[in-house]
XYZ file of N, CA and C in Angstrom:
588
model
N 12.250 131.429 -131.578
C 12.267 132.658 -130.778
C 10.869 133.252 -130.740
N 10.372 133.411 -129.539
C 9.017 133.949 -129.421
C 9.062 135.453 -129.306
N 7.993 136.064 -129.698
C 7.887 137.511 -129.585
C 6.655 137.798 -128.741
N 6.879 138.340 -127.537
C 5.761 138.657 -126.645
C 5.172 140.005 -127.024
N 3.913 140.145 -126.793
C 3.299 141.447 -127.050
C 3.674 142.411 -125.933
N 3.562 143.722 -126.214
C 3.861 144.736 -125.203
C 3.019 144.519 -123.949
N 1.817 144.003 -124.120
C 0.924 143.771 -122.989
C 1.455 142.733 -122.019
N 2.247 141.784 -122.500
C 2.827 140.762 -121.630
C 4.188 141.181 -121.079
N 4.914 141.977 -121.843
C 6.256 142.390 -121.434
C 6.206 143.483 -120.371
N 5.253 144.392 -120.503
C 5.175 145.517 -119.559
C 5.096 145.044 -118.101
N 4.238 144.047 -117.776
C 4.237 143.569 -116.384
C 5.581 142.978 -115.962
N 6.291 142.338 -116.896
C 7.604 141.782 -116.569
C 8.593 142.904 -116.249
N 8.551 143.954 -117.042
C 9.429 145.102 -116.813
C 9.037 145.802 -115.507
N 7.727 145.917 -115.260
C 7.267 146.515 -114.005
C 7.767 145.720 -112.797
N 7.769 144.390 -112.907
C 8.277 143.557 -111.816
C 9.760 143.820 -111.570
N 10.511 143.975 -112.641
C 11.946 144.267 -112.515
C 12.131 145.617 -111.808
N 11.320 146.611 -112.193
C 11.428 147.941 -111.575
C 11.034 147.900 -110.097
N 9.961 147.168 -109.772
C 9.525 147.062 -108.373
C 10.590 146.387 -107.526
N 11.185 145.330 -108.060
C 12.245 144.615 -107.348
C 13.444 145.539 -107.123
N 13.817 146.288 -108.148
C 14.949 147.215 -108.020
C 14.645 148.283 -106.971
N 13.426 148.832 -107.000
C 13.021 149.849 -106.033
C 13.108 149.299 -104.612
N 12.615 148.092 -104.410
C 12.630 147.455 -103.095
C 14.062 147.230 -102.611
N 14.920 146.728 -103.484
C 16.311 146.467 -103.093
C 17.070 147.760 -102.811
N 16.792 148.810 -103.586
C 17.436 150.112 -103.337
C 16.978 150.679 -101.993
N 15.682 150.539 -101.708
C 15.146 151.036 -100.432
C 15.796 150.299 -99.260
N 16.074 149.008 -99.436
C 16.736 148.230 -98.377
C 18.153 148.750 -98.131
N 18.829 149.186 -99.176
C 20.179 149.749 -99.016
C 20.126 151.028 -98.189
N 19.127 151.871 -98.463
C 18.969 153.122 -97.703
C 18.638 152.795 -96.243
N 17.752 151.820 -96.032
C 17.358 151.442 -94.672
C 18.537 150.842 -93.911
N 19.363 150.052 -94.586
C 20.556 149.481 -93.950
C 21.510 150.591 -93.516
N 21.633 151.634 -94.336
C 22.476 152.771 -93.975
C 21.929 153.470 -92.737
N 20.614 153.687 -92.712
C 19.995 154.309 -91.527
C 20.276 153.487 -90.277
N 20.181 152.171 -90.413
C 20.427 151.272 -89.285
C 21.872 151.395 -88.812
N 22.815 151.414 -89.754
C 24.229 151.562 -89.402
C 24.477 152.891 -88.700
N 23.880 153.956 -89.225
C 24.056 155.273 -88.615
C 23.453 155.306 -87.215
N 22.390 154.571 -87.003
C 21.758 154.525 -85.683
C 22.675 153.942 -84.624
N 23.596 153.070 -85.058
C 24.525 152.459 -84.111
C 25.707 153.370 -83.791
N 25.907 154.400 -84.610
C 27.058 155.286 -84.398
C 26.707 156.371 -83.401
N 27.589 156.525 -82.451
C 27.342 157.456 -81.358
C 27.609 158.892 -81.794
N 26.659 159.749 -81.502
C 26.848 161.186 -81.688
C 26.949 161.809 -80.305
N 26.917 163.091 -80.216
C 27.022 163.763 -78.928
C 25.755 163.672 -78.093
N 24.635 163.287 -78.717
C 23.356 163.242 -78.001
C 22.950 161.816 -77.684
N 22.220 161.670 -76.601
C 21.714 160.349 -76.214
C 20.434 160.037 -76.976
N 20.319 158.828 -77.459
C 19.059 158.342 -78.025
C 19.014 156.835 -77.822
N 17.835 156.321 -77.527
C 17.666 154.918 -77.148
C 18.147 153.954 -78.236
N 18.019 154.326 -79.503
C 18.415 153.430 -80.592
C 19.923 153.169 -80.614
N 20.671 153.940 -79.859
C 22.119 153.749 -79.770
C 22.458 152.340 -79.289
N 21.602 151.769 -78.452
C 21.865 150.447 -77.877
C 21.118 149.322 -78.592
N 20.541 149.609 -79.759
C 19.743 148.610 -80.480
C 20.520 147.336 -80.807
N 21.795 147.458 -81.097
C 22.558 146.275 -81.505
C 23.238 145.555 -80.342
N 23.047 146.049 -79.100
C 23.643 145.415 -77.929
C 22.799 144.206 -77.531
N 23.463 143.058 -77.367
C 22.751 141.851 -76.939
C 23.229 141.434 -75.555
N 22.311 140.852 -74.792
C 22.568 140.456 -73.412
C 22.372 138.949 -73.296
N 23.251 138.285 -72.547
C 23.085 136.858 -72.293
C 21.943 136.698 -71.294
N 20.886 136.030 -71.731
C 19.677 135.906 -70.909
C 19.196 134.465 -70.983
N 19.312 133.747 -69.880
C 18.936 132.333 -69.818
C 19.584 131.517 -70.941
N 20.872 131.755 -71.152
C 21.631 130.954 -72.092
C 21.599 131.390 -73.550
N 20.843 132.424 -73.879
C 20.840 132.885 -75.274
C 21.026 134.399 -75.322
N 21.578 134.864 -76.440
C 21.782 136.304 -76.608
C 20.492 136.954 -77.087
N 20.060 137.958 -76.339
C 18.789 138.634 -76.594
C 19.060 140.133 -76.722
N 18.396 140.824 -77.655
C 18.575 142.281 -77.744
C 18.231 142.949 -76.404
N 19.020 143.946 -76.055
C 18.847 144.644 -74.780
C 17.429 145.166 -74.589
N 16.823 145.692 -75.671
C 15.486 146.273 -75.524
C 14.402 145.222 -75.269
N 14.763 143.919 -75.261
C 13.801 142.863 -74.927
C 13.906 142.416 -73.475
N 14.906 142.931 -72.754
C 15.041 142.570 -71.335
C 15.021 143.804 -70.431
N 14.908 144.973 -71.021
C 14.905 146.210 -70.241
C 14.272 147.333 -71.050
N 13.791 148.343 -70.346
C 13.312 149.531 -71.062
C 14.456 150.543 -71.089
N 14.589 151.199 -72.226
C 15.665 152.168 -72.415
C 15.031 153.525 -72.653
N 15.473 154.515 -71.889
C 14.934 155.861 -72.069
C 16.070 156.877 -72.003
N 15.766 158.080 -72.435
C 16.740 159.167 -72.397
C 16.408 160.026 -71.183
N 17.332 160.059 -70.199
C 17.045 160.858 -69.006
C 17.457 162.316 -69.185
N 18.498 162.570 -69.960
C 18.847 163.931 -70.385
C 19.634 163.815 -71.683
N 20.088 164.931 -72.231
C 20.705 164.913 -73.558
C 21.977 164.078 -73.645
N 22.588 163.764 -72.512
C 23.831 163.000 -72.520
C 23.767 161.727 -71.673
N 22.578 161.310 -71.263
C 22.474 160.132 -70.401
C 21.299 159.246 -70.795
N 21.582 157.954 -70.900
C 20.536 156.958 -71.121
C 20.231 156.283 -69.788
N 18.975 155.940 -69.577
C 18.568 155.212 -68.379
C 17.995 153.867 -68.810
N 18.524 152.802 -68.215
C 18.077 151.454 -68.556
C 17.456 150.837 -67.311
N 16.214 150.386 -67.434
C 15.515 149.745 -66.323
C 15.298 148.272 -66.665
N 16.115 147.377 -66.096
C 15.947 145.946 -66.373
C 14.606 145.450 -65.837
N 14.002 144.503 -66.545
C 12.734 143.963 -66.089
C 12.943 142.956 -64.965
N 14.161 142.393 -64.900
C 14.517 141.508 -63.794
C 15.807 142.042 -63.186
N 15.790 142.263 -61.886
C 16.940 142.867 -61.216
C 18.213 142.029 -61.367
N 18.068 140.690 -61.392
C 19.253 139.829 -61.443
C 20.028 139.914 -62.757
N 19.433 140.499 -63.772
C 20.115 140.600 -65.074
C 20.966 141.883 -65.179
N 20.890 142.752 -64.180
C 21.622 144.025 -64.197
C 23.119 143.854 -64.502
N 23.841 142.934 -63.820
C 25.275 142.787 -64.137
C 25.519 142.350 -65.593
N 24.635 141.501 -66.124
C 24.784 141.054 -67.515
C 24.592 142.220 -68.485
N 23.654 143.101 -68.183
C 23.421 144.276 -69.033
C 24.648 145.186 -69.016
N 25.199 145.404 -67.819
C 26.395 146.244 -67.705
C 27.547 145.663 -68.531
N 27.767 144.340 -68.413
C 28.840 143.695 -69.171
C 28.616 143.842 -70.675
N 27.379 143.668 -71.115
C 27.068 143.759 -72.544
C 27.358 145.164 -73.073
N 27.038 146.189 -72.304
C 27.285 147.568 -72.739
C 28.786 147.847 -72.802
N 29.523 147.368 -71.801
C 30.974 147.571 -71.784
C 31.618 146.834 -72.963
N 31.141 145.622 -73.270
C 31.692 144.827 -74.379
C 31.361 145.415 -75.742
N 30.297 146.189 -75.839
C 29.897 146.746 -77.139
C 30.996 147.676 -77.653
N 30.919 147.993 -78.939
C 31.945 148.832 -79.562
C 31.675 150.329 -79.375
N 30.823 150.672 -78.423
C 30.428 152.070 -78.254
C 31.337 152.864 -77.310
N 32.157 152.185 -76.526
C 33.046 152.880 -75.599
C 32.302 153.553 -74.458
N 31.269 152.895 -73.937
C 30.461 153.460 -72.864
C 30.701 152.718 -71.558
N 30.570 153.449 -70.437
C 30.733 152.859 -69.111
C 29.464 153.057 -68.302
N 28.668 151.994 -68.136
C 27.423 152.104 -67.390
C 27.669 152.256 -65.890
N 26.745 152.938 -65.226
C 26.809 153.133 -63.779
C 25.508 152.599 -63.192
N 25.631 151.576 -62.331
C 24.444 150.963 -61.745
C 24.051 151.710 -60.482
N 22.772 152.001 -60.377
C 22.271 152.694 -59.202
C 20.932 152.115 -58.778
N 20.973 150.948 -58.140
C 19.723 150.334 -57.711
C 18.979 149.694 -58.864
N 17.788 150.193 -59.136
C 16.941 149.617 -60.180
C 17.263 150.141 -61.569
N 18.047 151.204 -61.659
C 18.308 151.849 -62.949
C 19.807 151.856 -63.241
N 20.143 151.536 -64.500
C 21.535 151.640 -64.955
C 21.621 152.919 -65.770
N 22.508 153.804 -65.388
C 22.700 155.050 -66.125
C 23.917 154.886 -67.041
N 23.769 155.375 -68.272
C 24.862 155.294 -69.233
C 25.165 156.711 -69.712
N 26.176 157.362 -69.090
C 26.541 158.705 -69.548
C 27.312 158.634 -70.862
N 27.022 159.567 -71.747
C 27.727 159.630 -73.026
C 28.795 160.714 -72.932
N 30.058 160.319 -72.988
C 31.096 161.347 -72.938
C 31.047 162.203 -74.200
N 31.370 163.483 -74.071
C 31.360 164.329 -75.268
C 32.417 163.858 -76.268
N 32.099 163.992 -77.538
C 33.045 163.604 -78.582
C 34.090 164.700 -78.752
N 35.350 164.284 -78.905
C 36.408 165.261 -79.175
C 36.313 165.678 -80.636
N 36.942 166.792 -80.958
C 36.931 167.288 -82.346
C 37.559 166.257 -83.284
N 38.642 165.627 -82.842
C 39.310 164.623 -83.663
C 38.384 163.422 -83.905
N 37.676 162.992 -82.850
C 36.756 161.859 -82.972
C 35.579 162.214 -83.896
N 35.133 163.466 -83.829
C 34.044 163.901 -84.721
C 34.478 163.818 -86.189
N 35.700 164.267 -86.475
C 36.211 164.205 -87.853
C 36.340 162.754 -88.318
N 36.845 161.912 -87.426
C 36.993 160.495 -87.751
C 35.625 159.862 -88.027
N 34.644 160.172 -87.195
C 33.291 159.639 -87.377
C 32.686 160.157 -88.688
N 32.953 161.412 -89.020
C 32.448 161.987 -90.270
C 33.021 161.233 -91.458
N 34.305 160.899 -91.388
C 34.925 160.112 -92.455
C 34.251 158.747 -92.576
N 33.994 158.129 -91.441
C 33.368 156.803 -91.435
C 31.953 156.863 -92.025
N 31.160 157.867 -91.632
C 29.786 157.936 -92.155
C 29.788 158.229 -93.652
N 30.756 158.993 -94.126
C 30.842 159.241 -95.573
C 31.177 157.952 -96.330
N 32.071 157.139 -95.746
C 32.393 155.855 -96.375
C 31.167 154.941 -96.402
N 30.425 154.905 -95.290
C 29.203 154.084 -95.228
C 28.201 154.548 -96.292
N 28.059 155.861 -96.431
C 27.124 156.403 -97.418
C 27.567 156.037 -98.830
N 28.866 156.087 -99.089
C 29.364 155.732 -100.422
C 29.106 154.258 -100.713
N 29.274 153.404 -99.697
C 28.970 151.978 -99.882
C 27.490 151.780 -100.205
N 26.624 152.549 -99.573
C 25.189 152.449 -99.861
C 24.903 152.916 -101.295
N 25.572 153.997 -101.724
C 25.393 154.467 -103.109
C 25.833 153.390 -104.109
N 26.967 152.748 -103.810
C 27.466 151.681 -104.689
C 26.455 150.538 -104.740
N 25.871 150.192 -103.601
C 24.870 149.123 -103.565
C 23.669 149.485 -104.439
N 23.226 150.746 -104.358
C 22.093 151.195 -105.178
C 22.460 151.124 -106.663
N 23.677 151.545 -107.001
C 24.107 151.498 -108.405
C 24.221 150.051 -108.910
N 24.637 149.156 -108.026
C 24.707 147.740 -108.406
C 23.315 147.188 -108.697
N 22.336 147.609 -107.916
C 20.957 147.191 -108.166
C 20.507 147.730 -109.530
N 20.866 148.993 -109.811
C 20.517 149.581 -111.113
C 21.119 148.755 -112.251
N 22.406 148.422 -112.118
C 23.084 147.653 -113.165
C 22.408 146.288 -113.359
N 22.084 145.638 -112.264
C 21.426 144.331 -112.330
C 20.066 144.431 -113.020
N 19.287 145.444 -112.660
C 17.960 145.634 -113.269
C 18.092 145.917 -114.764
N 19.056 146.755 -115.129
C 19.267 147.058 -116.554
C 19.680 145.800 -117.324
N 20.501 144.948 -116.698
C 20.898 143.703 -117.355
C 19.695 142.781 -117.547
N 18.815 142.733 -116.543
C 17.611 141.905 -116.669
C 16.734 142.401 -117.821
N 16.626 143.714 -117.928
C 15.805 144.283 -119.007
C 16.435 143.994 -120.369
N 17.755 144.155 -120.462
C 18.442 143.875 -121.733
C 18.249 142.412 -122.136
N 18.346 141.511 -121.162
C 18.163 140.086 -121.453
C 16.726 139.826 -121.929
N 15.778 140.466 -121.288
C 14.369 140.306 -121.667
C 14.138 140.828 -123.083
N 14.696 141.980 -123.370
C 14.543 142.593 -124.687
C 15.175 141.689 -125.751
N 16.405 141.202 -125.460
C 17.133 140.370 -126.416
C 16.375 139.066 -126.690
N 15.923 138.396 -125.627
C 15.246 137.105 -125.773
C 13.904 137.224 -126.477
N 13.225 138.313 -126.257
C 11.864 138.433 -126.761
C 11.737 139.368 -127.970
N 12.847 139.897 -128.461
C 12.826 140.793 -129.631
C 11.840 141.948 -129.437
N 12.004 142.642 -128.334
C 11.103 143.743 -127.995
C 11.709 145.050 -128.500
N 10.893 146.004 -128.890
C 11.409 147.275 -129.416
C 12.336 147.986 -128.425
N 13.344 148.648 -128.977
C 14.331 149.341 -128.155
C 13.739 150.501 -127.376
N 12.678 151.136 -127.902
C 12.112 152.272 -127.168
C 11.575 151.836 -125.815
N 11.089 150.607 -125.722
C 10.614 150.066 -124.442
C 11.791 149.891 -123.481
N 12.928 149.446 -124.017
C 14.135 149.282 -123.209
C 14.608 150.640 -122.686
N 14.654 151.627 -123.569
C 15.123 152.968 -123.169
C 14.210 153.565 -122.090
N 12.909 153.387 -122.259
C 11.953 153.900 -121.273
C 12.161 153.228 -119.915
N 12.335 151.915 -119.925
C 12.545 151.167 -118.680
C 13.850 151.588 -118.010
N 14.915 151.746 -118.787
C 16.194 152.168 -118.216
C 16.098 153.581 -117.637
N 15.343 154.446 -118.283
C 15.146 155.808 -117.766
C 14.401 155.763 -116.437
N 13.392 154.893 -116.347
C 12.643 154.756 -115.085
C 13.547 154.239 -113.962
N 14.400 153.287 -114.297
C 15.316 152.742 -113.289
C 16.329 153.809 -112.863
N 16.744 154.647 -113.795
C 17.664 155.735 -113.441
C 16.982 156.718 -112.491
N 15.687 156.978 -112.723
C 14.945 157.867 -111.805
C 14.887 157.265 -110.407
N 14.651 155.952 -110.320
C 14.655 155.274 -109.014
C 16.018 155.420 -108.349
N 17.068 155.204 -109.135
C 18.433 155.312 -108.612
C 18.685 156.717 -108.074
N 18.326 157.727 -108.851
C 18.531 159.121 -108.433
C 17.780 159.420 -107.137
N 16.550 158.918 -107.045
C 15.740 159.166 -105.842
C 16.382 158.529 -104.603
N 16.858 157.293 -104.742
C 17.459 156.613 -103.587
C 18.826 157.187 -103.227
N 19.596 157.609 -104.213
C 20.876 158.257 -103.921
C 20.625 159.585 -103.188
N 19.580 160.309 -103.582
C 19.223 161.554 -102.886
C 18.831 161.253 -101.439
N 18.137 160.144 -101.203
C 17.781 159.745 -99.831
C 19.042 159.465 -99.023
N 19.994 158.778 -99.636
C 21.262 158.488 -98.952
C 21.975 159.786 -98.597
N 22.016 160.726 -99.545
C 22.665 162.018 -99.290
C 21.985 162.753 -98.145
N 20.662 162.671 -98.099
C 19.894 163.329 -97.036
C 20.205 162.706 -95.669
N 20.248 161.369 -95.615
C 20.555 160.669 -94.362
C 21.972 161.018 -93.911
N 22.910 161.075 -94.863
C 24.299 161.425 -94.549
C 24.388 162.840 -93.997
N 23.711 163.760 -94.650
C 23.741 165.158 -94.208
C 23.214 165.297 -92.776
N 22.128 164.587 -92.488
C 21.542 164.631 -91.142
C 22.517 164.064 -90.106
N 23.187 162.959 -90.436
C 24.135 162.343 -89.499
C 25.352 163.231 -89.292
N 25.834 163.857 -90.356
C 26.968 164.772 -90.208
C 26.609 165.953 -89.313
N 25.383 166.464 -89.473
C 24.921 167.546 -88.609
C 24.915 167.107 -87.148
N 24.410 165.893 -86.900
C 24.400 165.347 -85.533
C 25.813 165.231 -84.971
N 26.735 164.770 -85.800
C 28.104 164.577 -85.336
C 28.793 165.899 -85.001
N 28.516 166.929 -85.766
C 29.213 168.209 -85.555
C 28.546 169.067 -84.477
N 27.360 168.648 -84.042
C 26.665 169.407 -82.995
C 27.351 169.173 -81.661
N 27.709 170.271 -80.998
C 28.426 170.150 -79.723
C 27.455 170.174 -78.569
C-alpha cells in the first residue's frame, strides 16, 4: 500500500472537484435547454430550437434553413432561405409538441402563440417543477459520485481524514451553488408562465 504525499493527492482531489463542477453545470444547462422548449405566453425565437425540418433528405434544425424573429410579443416570423422549403417548415412546426399552427404569407411564415389558459399555466408550472427536481437529483448524484471517488482515494492511499472532510465540504459548496442556480432558473420560468 503506497502513501502519496499531500502534494500529489491535492491535484487528484482538485480534478475530482473540477469534474463534479463541470457535470453539475451541465445539469443546470440541460434544465435551461428544456425550459427553453416550453412555451410561455411570450414569443421568443428559442421556442423553435428543437424543431427539425426535412431538408434534402436529412433532418436539419429549423434555424439552419430559415431566420426566426419575434414580430410582436405573441408572434414569431420565420423567413425560409429557400422558398420551396416553406411547406416542410410548416409541417415540422405542426408536428412539433408545441401545439402551434403556422400561417404562410408569401415569403414569411407567421406563428401566432395562443394565450395559455389558467389550467394550462398550472399544468406547465407542475411540469417545470418536476424538471427542476430532476436537475437537483442529477446534481446530488454528481455530489455522491465525487464523494465516493474521494473516499476511494483516501482509503487506497491512506490519506488523512481532514483532507477528506475538506474536499467533501468543497463539493457540498459546489452542490449548493448549482442547486441555487436551478432554483433561480425555475423561479424565472414560473414567472414567465404566470405572466399574462
